[in-house]
PDB file of C-alpha atoms in Angstrom:
ATOM      1  CA  UNK A   1       0.000   0.000   0.000  1.00  0.00           C
ATOM      2  CA  UNK A   2       2.940   2.295   0.631  1.00  0.00           C
ATOM      3  CA  UNK A   3       4.030   2.049  -3.009  1.00  0.00           C
ATOM      4  CA  UNK A   4       0.529   2.817  -4.291  1.00  0.00           C
ATOM      5  CA  UNK A   5       0.283   5.867  -2.032  1.00  0.00           C
ATOM      6  CA  UNK A   6       3.669   7.098  -3.270  1.00  0.00           C
ATOM      7  CA  UNK A   7       2.631   6.673  -6.918  1.00  0.00           C
ATOM      8  CA  UNK A   8      -0.583   8.599  -6.271  1.00  0.00           C
ATOM      9  CA  UNK A   9       1.288  11.333  -4.389  1.00  0.00           C
ATOM     10  CA  UNK A  10       3.715  11.871  -7.277  1.00  0.00           C
ATOM     11  CA  UNK A  11       1.074  11.675 -10.015  1.00  0.00           C
ATOM     12  CA  UNK A  12      -1.124  14.429 -11.413  1.00  0.00           C
ATOM     13  CA  UNK A  13      -3.873  13.670  -8.894  1.00  0.00           C
ATOM     14  CA  UNK A  14      -1.468  13.916  -5.953  1.00  0.00           C
ATOM     15  CA  UNK A  15      -2.313  17.546  -5.306  1.00  0.00           C
ATOM     16  CA  UNK A  16      -6.067  16.967  -5.291  1.00  0.00           C
ATOM     17  CA  UNK A  17      -8.088  16.346  -2.154  1.00  0.00           C
ATOM     18  CA  UNK A  18      -8.638  12.785  -0.949  1.00  0.00           C
ATOM     19  CA  UNK A  19     -12.239  12.904  -2.153  1.00  0.00           C
ATOM     20  CA  UNK A  20     -11.228  13.796  -5.728  1.00  0.00           C
ATOM     21  CA  UNK A  21      -8.462  11.195  -5.674  1.00  0.00           C
ATOM     22  CA  UNK A  22     -10.990   8.568  -4.666  1.00  0.00           C
ATOM     23  CA  UNK A  23     -13.389   9.579  -7.429  1.00  0.00           C
ATOM     24  CA  UNK A  24     -10.634   9.540 -10.072  1.00  0.00           C
ATOM     25  CA  UNK A  25      -9.385   6.134  -8.945  1.00  0.00           C
ATOM     26  CA  UNK A  26     -12.940   4.775  -8.844  1.00  0.00           C
ATOM     27  CA  UNK A  27     -13.636   5.938 -12.404  1.00  0.00           C
ATOM     28  CA  UNK A  28     -10.321   4.532 -13.631  1.00  0.00           C
ATOM     29  CA  UNK A  29     -10.833   1.185 -11.943  1.00  0.00           C
ATOM     30  CA  UNK A  30     -14.413   0.978 -13.239  1.00  0.00           C
ATOM     31  CA  UNK A  31     -13.177   1.502 -16.804  1.00  0.00           C
ATOM     32  CA  UNK A  32     -10.447  -1.111 -16.372  1.00  0.00           C
ATOM     33  CA  UNK A  33     -12.871  -3.671 -14.931  1.00  0.00           C
ATOM     34  CA  UNK A  34     -15.377  -3.018 -17.735  1.00  0.00           C
ATOM     35  CA  UNK A  35     -12.690  -3.459 -20.399  1.00  0.00           C
ATOM     36  CA  UNK A  36     -11.384  -6.644 -18.796  1.00  0.00           C
ATOM     37  CA  UNK A  37     -14.934  -8.024 -18.560  1.00  0.00           C
ATOM     38  CA  UNK A  38     -15.542  -7.263 -22.236  1.00  0.00           C
ATOM     39  CA  UNK A  39     -12.281  -9.003 -23.150  1.00  0.00           C
ATOM     40  CA  UNK A  40     -13.252 -12.117 -21.184  1.00  0.00           C
ATOM     41  CA  UNK A  41     -16.693 -12.190 -22.819  1.00  0.00           C
ATOM     42  CA  UNK A  42     -15.138 -11.690 -26.254  1.00  0.00           C
ATOM     43  CA  UNK A  43     -12.649 -14.509 -25.742  1.00  0.00           C
ATOM     44  CA  UNK A  44     -15.293 -16.816 -24.289  1.00  0.00           C
ATOM     45  CA  UNK A  45     -17.531 -16.331 -27.331  1.00  0.00           C
ATOM     46  CA  UNK A  46     -14.824 -16.085 -29.991  1.00  0.00           C
ATOM     47  CA  UNK A  47     -15.963 -19.240 -31.788  1.00  0.00           C
ATOM     48  CA  UNK A  48     -19.403 -17.728 -32.400  1.00  0.00           C
ATOM     49  CA  UNK A  49     -18.201 -14.411 -33.827  1.00  0.00           C
ATOM     50  CA  UNK A  50     -18.260 -13.555 -37.501  1.00  0.00           C
ATOM     51  CA  UNK A  51     -16.940 -10.493 -39.247  1.00  0.00           C
ATOM     52  CA  UNK A  52     -18.425  -9.157 -42.456  1.00  0.00           C
ATOM     53  CA  UNK A  53     -16.357  -6.593 -44.305  1.00  0.00           C
ATOM     54  CA  UNK A  54     -18.467  -6.438 -47.474  1.00  0.00           C
ATOM     55  CA  UNK A  55     -19.456  -2.848 -46.718  1.00  0.00           C
ATOM     56  CA  UNK A  56     -15.892  -1.877 -47.566  1.00  0.00           C
ATOM     57  CA  UNK A  57     -16.205  -3.225 -51.095  1.00  0.00           C
ATOM     58  CA  UNK A  58     -19.865  -2.373 -51.790  1.00  0.00           C
ATOM     59  CA  UNK A  59     -20.637  -6.097 -52.004  1.00  0.00           C
ATOM     60  CA  UNK A  60     -18.336  -6.559 -55.026  1.00  0.00           C
ATOM     61  CA  UNK A  61     -15.764  -9.010 -53.819  1.00  0.00           C
TER      62      UNK A  61
END
């Protein structure tokens, strides 16, 4: 925990109040968790995914 506190203190949010630091870290961690969850779902369903790029060629392939 000491290392995390030192990183926060020396970062751009180090000068903000504790409340703002908490909000920034909560938003960041929420985004990271959402992205990781989407990656897990994508990898779990990879065999069922299809990609159609015909819109790039106007259907003339």
